[in-house]
XYZ file of C-alpha atoms in Angstrom:
140
model
C 1.551 10.099 15.183
C -1.498 11.611 13.902
C -3.873 8.724 14.027
C -1.319 6.241 13.257
C -1.227 4.745 16.571
C 1.612 4.539 19.092
C 5.184 4.206 17.330
C 6.929 1.030 17.587
C 9.732 2.271 20.179
C 13.111 0.798 19.335
C 15.845 -0.379 21.870
C 19.007 1.348 22.370
C 20.688 -1.315 19.933
C 18.977 0.770 17.166
C 20.846 4.056 18.164
C 22.834 3.767 14.806
C 19.769 3.115 12.474
C 17.905 6.024 14.047
C 21.029 8.132 13.865
C 21.085 7.486 10.323
C 17.524 8.285 9.675
C 18.062 11.644 11.428
C 21.151 12.469 9.796
C 19.836 11.451 6.480
C 16.739 13.405 7.072
C 18.837 16.542 7.611
C 21.031 16.282 4.718
C 17.908 15.604 2.481
C 16.142 18.661 3.723
C 19.206 20.938 3.300
C 19.537 19.659 -0.464
C 15.937 19.899 -1.070
C 15.767 23.556 0.402
C 18.825 24.659 -1.650
C 16.847 23.236 -4.837
C 13.725 25.090 -4.160
C 15.491 28.175 -3.795
C 16.619 27.734 -7.402
C 13.056 28.077 -8.251
C 12.522 31.352 -6.400
C 13.192 33.708 -9.400
C 10.939 31.512 -11.847
C 8.086 29.907 -9.761
C 6.287 29.109 -12.763
C 8.410 26.083 -13.133
C 6.539 24.481 -10.547
C 2.782 23.250 -10.424
C 0.336 22.958 -7.787
C 0.597 19.242 -7.515
C 4.476 19.730 -6.759
C 3.682 22.493 -4.089
C 1.044 20.032 -2.506
C 3.038 17.138 -2.303
C 6.232 19.120 -0.842
C 3.781 20.501 1.709
C 2.713 16.989 2.652
C 6.052 15.313 2.542
C 7.685 18.023 4.857
C 4.630 18.154 7.122
C 5.161 14.511 7.601
C 8.936 15.221 8.264
C 7.806 17.408 11.011
C 5.657 14.568 12.552
C 8.463 12.361 12.422
C 10.630 14.830 14.313
C 8.241 14.530 17.113
C 8.545 10.695 17.159
C 12.339 11.133 17.038
C 12.247 13.368 19.761
C 10.097 10.937 22.015
C 12.413 8.101 21.086
C 15.486 10.077 22.250
C 13.654 10.986 25.301
C 13.001 7.642 26.303
C 16.516 6.477 25.582
C 17.863 9.077 27.760
C 15.746 7.870 30.448
C 17.738 4.513 30.219
C 21.157 3.345 31.608
C 23.421 4.475 28.578
C 27.068 4.380 28.085
C 28.887 7.551 27.886
C 29.155 7.136 24.148
C 25.430 6.516 23.703
C 24.570 9.639 25.858
C 26.832 11.802 23.650
C 25.182 10.401 20.542
C 21.720 10.710 22.014
C 22.402 14.540 22.870
C 24.090 15.099 19.541
C 20.879 13.770 17.739
C 18.540 15.669 19.831
C 20.320 18.778 18.210
C 20.258 17.560 14.937
C 16.523 16.847 15.251
C 16.208 20.496 16.238
C 18.051 21.645 13.118
C 15.916 19.237 11.099
C 12.783 21.077 12.325
C 14.153 24.512 11.254
C 15.023 23.216 7.981
C 11.603 21.745 7.394
C 10.082 24.830 8.493
C 12.085 26.870 6.207
C 11.018 24.566 3.382
C 7.423 24.936 4.220
C 7.693 28.716 4.351
C 9.643 28.839 1.028
C 6.941 26.653 -0.625
C 4.231 28.820 0.549
C 5.854 31.593 -1.343
C 6.530 29.729 -4.436
C 2.855 28.399 -4.619
C 1.715 31.926 -5.415
C 3.602 31.591 -8.649
C 3.046 28.303 -9.981
C 2.060 27.589 -13.762
C -1.357 27.100 -12.895
C -1.594 30.557 -11.131
C 0.425 32.295 -14.263
C -2.114 30.591 -16.836
C -5.008 31.932 -14.929
C -3.788 35.429 -15.261
C -5.192 37.817 -18.131
C -2.766 38.899 -20.671
C -3.115 42.518 -19.348
C -1.937 41.050 -15.687
C 1.020 39.343 -17.024
C 2.119 42.429 -19.153
C 1.798 44.633 -16.102
C 3.904 42.416 -13.962
C 6.609 41.966 -16.717
C 6.595 45.680 -16.851
C 6.665 46.252 -13.347
C 9.605 43.533 -12.910
C 11.585 45.143 -15.753
C 14.499 47.555 -14.870
C 14.451 50.624 -17.333
C 18.114 51.090 -16.715
C 19.012 47.676 -18.014
C-alpha cells in the first residue's frame, strides 16, 4: 500500500470482518456524498482544510479498495464453501461500487474546492458583486 509495505493477508476465517469493513465503507461513502451534495449550492461553507482532508481520506479509501481486491482474489484461489464463494463474489461487486462512490466524492470535492470560504474571501468586492448579479434571476 503506497510505500507502507505488503498488507497482512487474512485467512478466510476473517471473511465476516472484511465484509463488514467493505460494506461499512460503501455505506459511509454514500452518506458522505449525500452530505457533500448539500454544500453544492453554497460551497463557501467549506474551507480549504476540509477539502484537502476529504481528498486525502477518500484517496486512501481507493487505496484500500486495491487491498480488498487483492485479498478477495487470494481467497478466490482457495478451496471455499459455496457460501464463502458467494460472499467473496458479492464483496467484489461491493468493492466496485465503493470505488465508484469514492471517485464521485473526489470529483464533487474538486468542484466544491473552487468555492471555499478562502476562495471567496480572496475575491474583490467587484468580483463578488458581479457573481451575485449574474446568479440572480431578474424574473424572481
